[in-house]
Coordinates of C-alpha atoms in Angstrom, one line a residue:
Chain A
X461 CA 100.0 -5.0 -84.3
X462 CA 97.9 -6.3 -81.6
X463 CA 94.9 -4.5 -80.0
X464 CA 95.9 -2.9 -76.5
X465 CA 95.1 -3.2 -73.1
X466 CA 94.6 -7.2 -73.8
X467 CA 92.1 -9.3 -71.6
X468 CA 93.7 -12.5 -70.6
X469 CA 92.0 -13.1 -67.3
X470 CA 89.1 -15.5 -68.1
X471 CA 88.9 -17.3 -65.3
X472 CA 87.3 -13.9 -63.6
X473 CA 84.7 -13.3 -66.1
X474 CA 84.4 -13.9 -70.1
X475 CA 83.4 -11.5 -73.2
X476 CA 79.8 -12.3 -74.0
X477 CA 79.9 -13.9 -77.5
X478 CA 78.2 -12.0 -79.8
X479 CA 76.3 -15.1 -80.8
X480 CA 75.0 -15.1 -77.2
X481 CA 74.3 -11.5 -77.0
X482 CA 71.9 -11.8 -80.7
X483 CA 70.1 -14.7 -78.6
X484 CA 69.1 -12.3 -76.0
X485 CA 68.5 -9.3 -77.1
X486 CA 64.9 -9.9 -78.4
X487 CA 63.7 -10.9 -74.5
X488 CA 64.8 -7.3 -73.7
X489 CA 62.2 -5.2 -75.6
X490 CA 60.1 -7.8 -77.6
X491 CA 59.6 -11.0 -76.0
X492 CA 60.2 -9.1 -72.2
X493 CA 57.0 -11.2 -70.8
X494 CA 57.0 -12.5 -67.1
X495 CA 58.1 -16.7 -68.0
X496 CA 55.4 -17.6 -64.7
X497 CA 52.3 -15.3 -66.7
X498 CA 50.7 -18.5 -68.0
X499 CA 47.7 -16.3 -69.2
X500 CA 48.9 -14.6 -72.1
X501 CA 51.3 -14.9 -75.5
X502 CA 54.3 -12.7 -73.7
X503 CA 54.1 -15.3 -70.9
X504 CA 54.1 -18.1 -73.3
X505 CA 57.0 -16.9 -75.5
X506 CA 59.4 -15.9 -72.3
X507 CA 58.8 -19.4 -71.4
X508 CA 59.7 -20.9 -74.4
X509 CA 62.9 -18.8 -74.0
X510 CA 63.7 -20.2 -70.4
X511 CA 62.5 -23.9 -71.7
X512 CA 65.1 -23.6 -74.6
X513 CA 67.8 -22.6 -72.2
X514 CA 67.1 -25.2 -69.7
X515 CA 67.2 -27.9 -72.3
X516 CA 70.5 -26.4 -73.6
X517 CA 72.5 -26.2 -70.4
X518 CA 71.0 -29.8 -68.9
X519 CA 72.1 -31.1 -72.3
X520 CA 76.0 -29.4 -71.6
X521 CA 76.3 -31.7 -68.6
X522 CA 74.1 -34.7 -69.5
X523 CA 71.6 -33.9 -67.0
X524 CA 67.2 -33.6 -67.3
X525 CA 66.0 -30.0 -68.1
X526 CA 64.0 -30.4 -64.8
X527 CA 66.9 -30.6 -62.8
X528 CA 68.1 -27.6 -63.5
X529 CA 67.4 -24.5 -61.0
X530 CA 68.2 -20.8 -62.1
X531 CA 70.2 -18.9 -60.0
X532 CA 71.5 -15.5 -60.0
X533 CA 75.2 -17.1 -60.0
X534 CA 77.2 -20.0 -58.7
X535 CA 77.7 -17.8 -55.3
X536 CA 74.1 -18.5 -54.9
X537 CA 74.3 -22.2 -55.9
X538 CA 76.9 -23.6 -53.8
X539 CA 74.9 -21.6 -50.7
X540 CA 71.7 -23.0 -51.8
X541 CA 73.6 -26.2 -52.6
X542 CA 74.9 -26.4 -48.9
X543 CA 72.8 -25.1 -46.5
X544 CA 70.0 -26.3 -48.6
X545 CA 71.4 -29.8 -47.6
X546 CA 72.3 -29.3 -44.1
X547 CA 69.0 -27.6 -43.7
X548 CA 66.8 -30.4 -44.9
X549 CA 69.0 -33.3 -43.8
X550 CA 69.6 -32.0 -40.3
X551 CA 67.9 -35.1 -39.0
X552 CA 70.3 -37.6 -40.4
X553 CA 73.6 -36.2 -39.9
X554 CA 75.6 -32.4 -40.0
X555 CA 79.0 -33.3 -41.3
X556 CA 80.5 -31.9 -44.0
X557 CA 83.3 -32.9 -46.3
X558 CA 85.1 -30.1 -48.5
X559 CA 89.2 -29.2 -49.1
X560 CA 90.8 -25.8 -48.5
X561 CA 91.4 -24.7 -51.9
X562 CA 87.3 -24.3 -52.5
X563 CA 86.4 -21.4 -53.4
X564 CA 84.7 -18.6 -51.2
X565 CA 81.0 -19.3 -51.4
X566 CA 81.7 -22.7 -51.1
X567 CA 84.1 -22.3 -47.7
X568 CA 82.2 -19.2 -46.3
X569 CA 79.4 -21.1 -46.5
X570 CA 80.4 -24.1 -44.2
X571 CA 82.2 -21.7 -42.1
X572 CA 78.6 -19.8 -41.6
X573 CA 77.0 -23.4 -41.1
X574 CA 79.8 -23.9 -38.4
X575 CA 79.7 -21.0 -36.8
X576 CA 75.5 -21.0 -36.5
X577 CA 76.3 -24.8 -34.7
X578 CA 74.5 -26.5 -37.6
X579 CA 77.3 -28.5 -39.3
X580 CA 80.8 -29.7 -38.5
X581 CA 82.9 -29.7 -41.2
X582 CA 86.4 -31.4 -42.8
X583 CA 88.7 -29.4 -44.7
X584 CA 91.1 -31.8 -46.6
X585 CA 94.4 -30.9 -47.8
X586 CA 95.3 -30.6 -51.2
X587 CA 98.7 -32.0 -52.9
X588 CA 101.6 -30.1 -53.9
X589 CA 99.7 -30.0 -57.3
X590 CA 96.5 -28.5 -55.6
X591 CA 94.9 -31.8 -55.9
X592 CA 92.8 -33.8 -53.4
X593 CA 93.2 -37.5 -52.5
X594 CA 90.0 -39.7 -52.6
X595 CA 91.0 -42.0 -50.6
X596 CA 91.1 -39.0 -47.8
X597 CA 87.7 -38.1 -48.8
X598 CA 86.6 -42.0 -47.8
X599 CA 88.7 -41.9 -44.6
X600 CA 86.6 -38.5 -44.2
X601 CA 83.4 -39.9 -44.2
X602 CA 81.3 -40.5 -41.0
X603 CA 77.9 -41.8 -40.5
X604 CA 77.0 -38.2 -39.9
X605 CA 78.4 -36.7 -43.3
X606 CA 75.7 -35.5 -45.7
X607 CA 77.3 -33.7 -47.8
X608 CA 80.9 -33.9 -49.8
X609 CA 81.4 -30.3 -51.7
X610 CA 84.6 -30.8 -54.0
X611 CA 85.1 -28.8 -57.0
X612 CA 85.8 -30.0 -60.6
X613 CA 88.8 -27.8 -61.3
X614 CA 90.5 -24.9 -59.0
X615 CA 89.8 -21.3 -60.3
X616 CA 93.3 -20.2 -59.6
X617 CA 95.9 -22.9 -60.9
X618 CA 93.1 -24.4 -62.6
X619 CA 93.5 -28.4 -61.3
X620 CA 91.5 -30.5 -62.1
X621 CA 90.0 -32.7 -59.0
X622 CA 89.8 -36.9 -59.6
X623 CA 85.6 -36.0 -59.5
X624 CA 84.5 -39.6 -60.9
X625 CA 86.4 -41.2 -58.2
X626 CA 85.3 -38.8 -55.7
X627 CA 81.8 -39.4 -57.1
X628 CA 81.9 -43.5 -56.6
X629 CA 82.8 -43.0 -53.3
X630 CA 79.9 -40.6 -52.3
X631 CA 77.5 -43.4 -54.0
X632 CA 79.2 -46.2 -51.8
X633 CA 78.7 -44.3 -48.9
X634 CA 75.0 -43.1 -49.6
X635 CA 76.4 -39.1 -48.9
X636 CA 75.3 -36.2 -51.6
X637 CA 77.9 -35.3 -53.5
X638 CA 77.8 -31.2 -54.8
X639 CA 80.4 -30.2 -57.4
X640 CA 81.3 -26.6 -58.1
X641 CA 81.9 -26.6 -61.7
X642 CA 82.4 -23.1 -63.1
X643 CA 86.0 -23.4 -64.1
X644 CA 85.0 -26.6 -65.7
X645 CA 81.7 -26.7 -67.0
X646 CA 82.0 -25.7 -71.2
X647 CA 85.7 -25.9 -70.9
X648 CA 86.2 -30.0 -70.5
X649 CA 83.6 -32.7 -70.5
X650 CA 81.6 -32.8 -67.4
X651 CA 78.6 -35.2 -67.4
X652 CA 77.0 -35.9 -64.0
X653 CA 75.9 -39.4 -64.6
X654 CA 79.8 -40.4 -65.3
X655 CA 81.1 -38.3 -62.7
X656 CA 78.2 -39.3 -59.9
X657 CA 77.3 -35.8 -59.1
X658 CA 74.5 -34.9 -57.0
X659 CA 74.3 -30.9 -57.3
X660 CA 76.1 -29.0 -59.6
X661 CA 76.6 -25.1 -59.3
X662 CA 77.3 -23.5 -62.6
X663 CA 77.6 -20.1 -63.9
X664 CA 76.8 -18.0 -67.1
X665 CA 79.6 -15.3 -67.5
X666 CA 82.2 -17.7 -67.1
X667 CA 81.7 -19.4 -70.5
X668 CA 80.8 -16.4 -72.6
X669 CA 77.3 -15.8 -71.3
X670 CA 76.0 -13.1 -69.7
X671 CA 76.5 -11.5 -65.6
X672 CA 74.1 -12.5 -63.1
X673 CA 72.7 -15.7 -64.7
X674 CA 73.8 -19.1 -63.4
X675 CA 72.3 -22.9 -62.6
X676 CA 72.7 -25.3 -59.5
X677 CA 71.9 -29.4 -61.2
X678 CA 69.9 -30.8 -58.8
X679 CA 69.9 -34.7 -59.3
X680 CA 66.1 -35.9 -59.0
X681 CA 66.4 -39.6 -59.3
X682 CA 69.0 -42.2 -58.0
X683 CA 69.2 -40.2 -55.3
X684 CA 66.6 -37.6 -55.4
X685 CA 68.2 -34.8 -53.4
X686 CA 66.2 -32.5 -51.3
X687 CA 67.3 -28.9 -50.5
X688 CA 65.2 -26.1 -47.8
X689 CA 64.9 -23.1 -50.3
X690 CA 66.7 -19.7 -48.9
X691 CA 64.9 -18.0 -51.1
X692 CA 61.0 -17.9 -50.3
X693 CA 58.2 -16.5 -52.4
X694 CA 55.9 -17.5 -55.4
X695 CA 57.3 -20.7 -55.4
X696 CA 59.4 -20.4 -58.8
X697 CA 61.8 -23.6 -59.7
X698 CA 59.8 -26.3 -58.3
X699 CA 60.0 -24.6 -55.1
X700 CA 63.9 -24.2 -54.5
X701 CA 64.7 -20.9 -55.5
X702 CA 61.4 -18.1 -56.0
X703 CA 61.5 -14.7 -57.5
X704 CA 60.9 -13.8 -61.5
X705 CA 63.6 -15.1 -63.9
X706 CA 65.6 -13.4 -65.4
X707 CA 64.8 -14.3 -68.6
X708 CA 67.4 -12.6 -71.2
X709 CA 70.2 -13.9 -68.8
X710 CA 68.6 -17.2 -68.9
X711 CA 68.4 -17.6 -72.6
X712 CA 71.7 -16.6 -73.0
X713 CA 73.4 -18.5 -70.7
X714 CA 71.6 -21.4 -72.5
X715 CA 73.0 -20.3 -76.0
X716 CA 76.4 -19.8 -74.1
X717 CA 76.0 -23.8 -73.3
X718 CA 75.4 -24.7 -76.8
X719 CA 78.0 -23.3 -78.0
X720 CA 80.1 -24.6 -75.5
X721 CA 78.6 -27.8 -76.2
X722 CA 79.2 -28.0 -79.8
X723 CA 82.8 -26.1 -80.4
X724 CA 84.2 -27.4 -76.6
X725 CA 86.3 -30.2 -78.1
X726 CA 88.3 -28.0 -81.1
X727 CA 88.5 -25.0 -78.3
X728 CA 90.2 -27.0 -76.0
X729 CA 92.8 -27.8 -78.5
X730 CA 93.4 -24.2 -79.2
X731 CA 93.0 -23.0 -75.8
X732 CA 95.7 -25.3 -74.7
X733 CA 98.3 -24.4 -77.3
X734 CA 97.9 -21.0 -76.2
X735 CA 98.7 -21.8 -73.3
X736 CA 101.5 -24.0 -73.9
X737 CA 103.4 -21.5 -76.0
X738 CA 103.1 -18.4 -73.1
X739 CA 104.0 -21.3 -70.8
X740 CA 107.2 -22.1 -72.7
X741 CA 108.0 -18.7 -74.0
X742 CA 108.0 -17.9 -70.5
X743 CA 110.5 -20.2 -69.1
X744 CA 112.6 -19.9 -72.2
X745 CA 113.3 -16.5 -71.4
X746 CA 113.2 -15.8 -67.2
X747 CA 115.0 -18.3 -65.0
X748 CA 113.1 -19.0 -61.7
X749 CA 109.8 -19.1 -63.0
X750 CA 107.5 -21.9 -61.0
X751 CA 104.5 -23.4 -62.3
X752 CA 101.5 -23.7 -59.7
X753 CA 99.4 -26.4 -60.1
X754 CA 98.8 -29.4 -61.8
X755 CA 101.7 -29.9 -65.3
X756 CA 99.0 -31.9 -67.0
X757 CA 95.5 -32.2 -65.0
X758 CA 94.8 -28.6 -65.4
X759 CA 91.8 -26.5 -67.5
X760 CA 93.4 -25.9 -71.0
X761 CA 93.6 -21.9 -70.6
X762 CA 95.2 -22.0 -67.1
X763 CA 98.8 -21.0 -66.4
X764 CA 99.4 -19.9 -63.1
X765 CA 103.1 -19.2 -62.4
X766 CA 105.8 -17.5 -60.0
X767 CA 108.1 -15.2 -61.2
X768 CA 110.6 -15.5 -57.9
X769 CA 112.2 -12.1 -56.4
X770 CA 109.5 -10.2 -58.0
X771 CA 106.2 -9.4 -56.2
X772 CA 103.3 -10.1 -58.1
X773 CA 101.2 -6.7 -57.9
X774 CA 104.3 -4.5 -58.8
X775 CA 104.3 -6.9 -62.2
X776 CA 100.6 -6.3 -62.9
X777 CA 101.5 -2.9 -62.3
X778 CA 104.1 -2.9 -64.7
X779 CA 102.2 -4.8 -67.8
X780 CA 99.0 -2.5 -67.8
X781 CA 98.1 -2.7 -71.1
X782 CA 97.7 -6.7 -70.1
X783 CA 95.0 -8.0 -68.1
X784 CA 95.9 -10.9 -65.8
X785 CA 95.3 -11.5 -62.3
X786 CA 97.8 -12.0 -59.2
X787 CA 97.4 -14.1 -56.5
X788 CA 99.4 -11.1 -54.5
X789 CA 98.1 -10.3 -51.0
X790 CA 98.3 -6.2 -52.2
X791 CA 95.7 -7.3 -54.8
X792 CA 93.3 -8.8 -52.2
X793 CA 91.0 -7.0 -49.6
X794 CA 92.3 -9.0 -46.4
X795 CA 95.9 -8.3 -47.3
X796 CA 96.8 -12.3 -47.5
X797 CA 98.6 -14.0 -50.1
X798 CA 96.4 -16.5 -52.1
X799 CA 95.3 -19.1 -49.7
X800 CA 94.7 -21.6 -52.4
X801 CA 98.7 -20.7 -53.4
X802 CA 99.9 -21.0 -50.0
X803 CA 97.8 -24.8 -49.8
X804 CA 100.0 -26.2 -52.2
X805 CA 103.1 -25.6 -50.1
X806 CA 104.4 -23.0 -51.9
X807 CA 106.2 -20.4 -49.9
X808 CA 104.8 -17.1 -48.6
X809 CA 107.1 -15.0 -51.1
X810 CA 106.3 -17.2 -54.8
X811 CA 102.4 -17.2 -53.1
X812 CA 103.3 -12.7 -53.2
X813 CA 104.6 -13.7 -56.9
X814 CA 102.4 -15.8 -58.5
X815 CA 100.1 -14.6 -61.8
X816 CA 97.3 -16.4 -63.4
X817 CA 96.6 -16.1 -67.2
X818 CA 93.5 -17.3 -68.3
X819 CA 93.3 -17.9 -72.2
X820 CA 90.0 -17.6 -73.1
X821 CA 87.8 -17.6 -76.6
X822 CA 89.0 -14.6 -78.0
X823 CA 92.7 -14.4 -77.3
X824 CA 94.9 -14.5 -80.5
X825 CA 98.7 -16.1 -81.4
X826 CA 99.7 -12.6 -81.4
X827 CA 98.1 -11.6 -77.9
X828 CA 100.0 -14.2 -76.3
X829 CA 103.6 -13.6 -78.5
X830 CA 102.7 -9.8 -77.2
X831 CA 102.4 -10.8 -73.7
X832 CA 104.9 -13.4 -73.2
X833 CA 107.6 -10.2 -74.3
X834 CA 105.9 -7.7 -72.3
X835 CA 105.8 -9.9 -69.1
X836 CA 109.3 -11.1 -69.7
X837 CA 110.7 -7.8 -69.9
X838 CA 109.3 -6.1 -67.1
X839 CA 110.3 -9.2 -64.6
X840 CA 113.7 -8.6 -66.1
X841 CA 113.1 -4.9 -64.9
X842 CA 111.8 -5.7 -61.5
X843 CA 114.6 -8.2 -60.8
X844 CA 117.3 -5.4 -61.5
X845 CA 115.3 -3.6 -59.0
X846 CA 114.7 -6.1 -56.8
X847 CA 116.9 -6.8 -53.7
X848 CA 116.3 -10.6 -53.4
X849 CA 117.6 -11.1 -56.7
X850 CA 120.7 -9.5 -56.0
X851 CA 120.8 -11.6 -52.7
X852 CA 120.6 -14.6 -54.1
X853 CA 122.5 -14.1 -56.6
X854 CA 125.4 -13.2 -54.4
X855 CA 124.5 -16.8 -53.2
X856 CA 122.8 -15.8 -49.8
X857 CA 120.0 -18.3 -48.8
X858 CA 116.9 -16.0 -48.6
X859 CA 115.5 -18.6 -45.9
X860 CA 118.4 -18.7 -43.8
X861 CA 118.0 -14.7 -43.4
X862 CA 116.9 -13.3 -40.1
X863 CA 114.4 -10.4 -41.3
X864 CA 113.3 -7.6 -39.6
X865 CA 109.9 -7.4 -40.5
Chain B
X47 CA 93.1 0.1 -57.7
X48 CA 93.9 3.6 -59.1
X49 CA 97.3 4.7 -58.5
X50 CA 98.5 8.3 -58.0
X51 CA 100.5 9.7 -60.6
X52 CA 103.4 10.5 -58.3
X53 CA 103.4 6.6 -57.3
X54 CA 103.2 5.6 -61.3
X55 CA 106.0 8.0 -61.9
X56 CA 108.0 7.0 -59.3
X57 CA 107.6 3.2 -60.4
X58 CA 107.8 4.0 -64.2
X59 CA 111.1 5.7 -63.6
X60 CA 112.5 5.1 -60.7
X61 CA 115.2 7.0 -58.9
X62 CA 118.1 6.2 -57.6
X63 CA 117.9 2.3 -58.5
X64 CA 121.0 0.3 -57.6
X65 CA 123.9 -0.5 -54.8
X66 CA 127.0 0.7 -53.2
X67 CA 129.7 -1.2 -52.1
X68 CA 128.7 -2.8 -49.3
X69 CA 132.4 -2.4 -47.2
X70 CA 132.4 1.2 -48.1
X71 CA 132.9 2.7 -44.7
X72 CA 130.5 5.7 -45.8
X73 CA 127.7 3.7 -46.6
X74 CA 125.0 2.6 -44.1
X75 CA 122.7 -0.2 -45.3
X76 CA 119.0 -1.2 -43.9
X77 CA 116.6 -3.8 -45.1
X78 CA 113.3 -3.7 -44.1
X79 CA 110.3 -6.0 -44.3
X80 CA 110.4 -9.9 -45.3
X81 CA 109.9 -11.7 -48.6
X82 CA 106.9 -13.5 -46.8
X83 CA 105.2 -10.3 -46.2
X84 CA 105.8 -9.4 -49.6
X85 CA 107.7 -6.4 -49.1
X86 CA 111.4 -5.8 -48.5
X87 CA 113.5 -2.9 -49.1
X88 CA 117.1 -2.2 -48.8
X89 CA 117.7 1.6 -48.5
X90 CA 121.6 3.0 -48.6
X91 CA 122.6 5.9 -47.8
X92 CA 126.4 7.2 -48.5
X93 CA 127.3 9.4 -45.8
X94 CA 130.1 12.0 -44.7
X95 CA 132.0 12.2 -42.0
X96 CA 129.8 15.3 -41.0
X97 CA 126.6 13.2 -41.0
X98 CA 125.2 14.5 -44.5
X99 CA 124.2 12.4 -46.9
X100 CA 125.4 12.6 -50.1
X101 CA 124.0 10.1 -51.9
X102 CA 121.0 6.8 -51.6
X103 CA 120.5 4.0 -54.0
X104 CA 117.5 1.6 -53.4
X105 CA 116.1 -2.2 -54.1
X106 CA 112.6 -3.1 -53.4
X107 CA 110.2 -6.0 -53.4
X108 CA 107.1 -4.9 -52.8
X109 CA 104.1 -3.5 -54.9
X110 CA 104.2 -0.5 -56.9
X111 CA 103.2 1.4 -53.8
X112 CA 106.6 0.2 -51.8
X113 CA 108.9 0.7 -54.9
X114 CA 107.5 4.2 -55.3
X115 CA 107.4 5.1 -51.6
X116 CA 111.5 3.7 -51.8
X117 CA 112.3 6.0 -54.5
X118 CA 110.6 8.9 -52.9
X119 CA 112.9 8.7 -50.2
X120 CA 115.7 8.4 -51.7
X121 CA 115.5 11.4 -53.2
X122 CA 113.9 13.1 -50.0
X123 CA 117.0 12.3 -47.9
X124 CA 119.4 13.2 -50.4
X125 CA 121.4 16.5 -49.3
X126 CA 119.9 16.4 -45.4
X127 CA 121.7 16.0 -42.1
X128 CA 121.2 12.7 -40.8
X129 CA 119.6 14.3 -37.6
X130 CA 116.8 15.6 -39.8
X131 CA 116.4 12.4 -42.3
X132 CA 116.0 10.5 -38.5
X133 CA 113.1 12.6 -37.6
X134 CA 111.4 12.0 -41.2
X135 CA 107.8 10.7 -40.3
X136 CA 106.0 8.2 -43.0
X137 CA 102.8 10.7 -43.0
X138 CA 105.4 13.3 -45.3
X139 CA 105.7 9.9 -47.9
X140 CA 101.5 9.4 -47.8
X141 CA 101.0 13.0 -48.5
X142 CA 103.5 13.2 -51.1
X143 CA 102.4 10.1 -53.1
X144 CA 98.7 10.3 -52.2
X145 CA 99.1 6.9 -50.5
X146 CA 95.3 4.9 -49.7
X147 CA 94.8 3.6 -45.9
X148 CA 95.5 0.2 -47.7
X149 CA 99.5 1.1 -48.8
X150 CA 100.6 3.1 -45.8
X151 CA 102.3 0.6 -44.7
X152 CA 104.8 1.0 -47.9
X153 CA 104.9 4.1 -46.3
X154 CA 105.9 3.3 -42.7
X155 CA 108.3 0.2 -44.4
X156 CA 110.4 3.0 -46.2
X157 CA 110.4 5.9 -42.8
X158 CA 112.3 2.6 -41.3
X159 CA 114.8 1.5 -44.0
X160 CA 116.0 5.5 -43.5
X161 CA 116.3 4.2 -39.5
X162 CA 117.8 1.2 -40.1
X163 CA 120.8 2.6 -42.7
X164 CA 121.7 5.5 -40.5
X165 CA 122.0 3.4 -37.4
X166 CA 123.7 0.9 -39.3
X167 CA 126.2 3.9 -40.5
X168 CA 126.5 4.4 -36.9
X169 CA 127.2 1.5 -35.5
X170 CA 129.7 0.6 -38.1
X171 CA 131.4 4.5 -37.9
X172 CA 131.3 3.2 -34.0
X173 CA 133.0 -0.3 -35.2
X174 CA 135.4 1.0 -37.5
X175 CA 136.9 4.0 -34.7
X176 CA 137.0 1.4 -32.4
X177 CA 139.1 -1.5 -34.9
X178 CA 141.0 1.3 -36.2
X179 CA 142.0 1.8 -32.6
X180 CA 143.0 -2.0 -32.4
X181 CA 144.6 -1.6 -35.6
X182 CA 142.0 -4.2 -36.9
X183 CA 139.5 -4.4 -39.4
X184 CA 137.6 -7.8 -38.5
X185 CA 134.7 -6.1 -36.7
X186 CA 133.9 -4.1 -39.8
X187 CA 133.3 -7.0 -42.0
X188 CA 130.9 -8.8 -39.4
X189 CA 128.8 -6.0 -39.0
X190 CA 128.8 -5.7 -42.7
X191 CA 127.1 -9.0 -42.9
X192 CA 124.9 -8.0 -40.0
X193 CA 123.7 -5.2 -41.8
X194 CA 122.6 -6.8 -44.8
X195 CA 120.4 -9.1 -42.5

């Protein structure tokens, strides 16, 4: 018998890993020194701690463990990431170059650069799949871009972007090319000298590590890329982002990346078998069931479907003992269905019925035989309470119905 | 988001799930809401001659929120004059299932589905006297259709 309520929404946070929480804990109440006290031992070994890390996440994406800036979280680094670009390149050009399925702090942010007058900025569209086209990115470019911010896979129906390509182009053209790479980074191989990335914006508590920790890559040669801090203060991270690290969150997140590093390949394996299995175990037992994203460049943990006729919070609702997330607009604060749902063309009502699973680490065969049934069985209930299904089933097209809303 | 236990209840066990015969002269149908909004409800009511209603049956697509505010009423109409289930306000729903600001809506979605089926009782009542008079039953079946849009 499986373990209940079940946690299979890993593309909102992860479980620590126990091996990452033994790394820590010593920088709590032993080795707690300040890592900028150069004077004494405590100093020295809190250092050694943040050195460690630095060398273990640069090594994760085949960067220099001076290129990488500690952050409190990717929020942070794609802000930094952006405005720190616009900021110091305002002399050369203010366009920017992103797609609509980005996530929050990477949209919000150009939308506050807009709205200050300091940037113009491209949204591109994304394919039914949730992918974007390179060659629109080229046609995007102008001699005032200085920035292209694409992400390496979508957090929601977990596509995977054509980043190498995108990457060549942003070399051709001489324009800094930033990557948001949570979803990615520790789940498939992303190395920034393949992939031509300029900045990278990582995060800890996405692959096992702790809250409140993350990393923006910051490419220093070939180009070297210059950001204006936002942060000011004693001048911490070469400059870019002050204030005292937080070292246990640090050394974890480093542990987290050599972990990731090491077991990434076999995990990915697993991870996607999981996934296949709910994915067919799913469609072998509900009709109307639509997959959202990308059938094959996709993370291996991500399945992101639409149960039709049956609206996606009433379904979390109804399975919770199982934690997955909905891309329902009664699950969001601004009462909108998913925007990254509704950008691949999908239609308003499968955007109110979509669900994302996230397999992670620690999810088991039997989790995922235990939630296939459960989800099965309470669309089945839903749909028997649902008067959509009855329509269509009495053949009337749902489209063609005038509604009185 | 915490849910009351009334709204729980009401979505764990449902009342009054299901359909009447749609050219049953004593039934009056509404739907409510659109699938792009992610709420729609159909609310019937079977009703006498007299104008009480004797019985409701509901569908809902909508959150747990919508399906328990549809259930509620179902249950709330059941037995009243349709006079008095017409002058039902949405705040009696809130207060009964604890609604939050964010789910009122469900609230206000289900006060019109009660609206919507007794006019459409109405104007069919209206349809049918009227064909009856003709000797014809034509007008009944189109506003059948119109009902269930």
């Amino acid at each position: 018998m499986v373990k209940l309520p079940i946690y299979m929404d890993n593309h909102a946070t992860t479980a620590v890993d126990p091996r990452v929480l033994d790394a820590m804990l010593p920088y709590f109440t032993q080795k707690f020194g300040n890592a900028a006290s150069r004077n004494h031992s405590f100093g020295w070994e809190a250092e050694e701690g943040v050195d460690k890390a630095r060398n273990q996440i640069a090594g994760l994406i085949n960067a220099k463990s001076k290129e990488i800036i500690f952050t409190s979280g990717a929020t942070e680094s794609d802000n930094e990431a952006i405005k720190g670009v616009v900021e110091f390149y305002k002399d050369k050009g203010n366009h920017i170059i992103t797609c609509v399925t980005e996530h929050k702090a990477v949209l919000d942010s150009c939308r506050a650069l807009e709205r200050a007058g300091k940037a113009s900025v491209t949204y591109l569209a994304v394919d039914k799949y949730g992918m974007v086209d390179p060659g629109q990115v080229r046609k995007a470019i102008t001699d005032k871009t200085v920035l292209i911010s694409i992400m390496y896979a979508n957090n929601e129906v977990g596509t995977i972007h054509p980043i190498a390509e995108i990457g060549r182009i942003a070399k051709e053209r001489g324009v800094i090319f930033h990557c948001d790479a949570v979803q990615a980074v520790g789940k498939i191989p992303v190395d920034v000298e393949r992939d031509g990335i300029d900045l990278l914006a990582m995060s800890g508590h996405k692959i096992y590590g702790p809250k409140g920790v993350g990393a923006l890559y910051v490419r220093a040669k070939g180009p070297r890329v210059r950001l204006t801090p936002m942060i000011d203060g004693g001048g911490h991270e070469r400059g870019m982002r002050s204030g005292t690290l937080n070292v246990p969150g640090i050394v974890g997140f480093g542990a987290a990346c050599e972990i990731a590093g090491q077991e990434m390949h076999s995990e990915a394996v697993r991870m996607r078998s999981l996934r296949d299995k709910l994915q067919a175990g799913l469609f072998e037992r509900l009709d109307e069931v639509y997959l959202n994203g990308h059938p094959t460049e996709r993370l291996p943990g991500n399945l992101n479907v639409s149960f039709a006729y049956v609206e996606g919070e009433s379904l979390l609702m109804g399975v919770n003992d199982v934690a997955v997330s909905s891309g329902s607009a009664c699950t969001s604060a601004t009462l909108e269905p998913s925007y990254v749902i509704r950008a691949l063309g999908t239609n308003e009502e499968l955007a109110h019925s979509s669900i994302r699973f996230g397999v992670g680490r620690f999810n088991t065969d039997e989790e995922v035989d235990f939630v296939t049934e459960r989800v099965s069985r309470e669309v089945k209930r839903l749909r028997e309470m649902s008067p959509l299904y009855e329509m269509a089933r009495e053949g009337i097209d749902l489209k063609a119905v005038n509604w009185r809303a | 988001m915490a849910y009351s236990n009334k709204v729980l209840d009401h979505y764990n066990n449902p009342r009054n799930v299901g359909s009447f015969a749609k050219d049953d002269p004593r039934v009056g149908t509404g739907v409510v809401g659109a699938p792009e909004c992610g709420d729609v409800m159909k609310l019937q009511l079977r009703i006498s001659d007299n104008g009480m209603i004797e019985d409701a049956r509901f569908k809902t697509f909508g959150c747990g929120s919508a399906i328990a505010s549809s259930s509620y009423v179902t249950e709330l109409v059941k037995g009243k004059h349709i006079d008095e289930a017409m002058a039902l306000k949405n705040t009696v729903i809130v207060k009964e299932l604890n609604l939050p600001p964010v789910k009122i809506h469900c609230s206000v979605l289900a006060e019109d589905a009660i609206k919507a089926a007794i006019i459409d009782w109405r104007t069919r009542k209206g349809a049918a006297a009227a064909g009856a008079a003709k000797g014809s039953g034509a007008e009944q079946r189109n506003s059948d259709k119109s009902a269930q849009r």
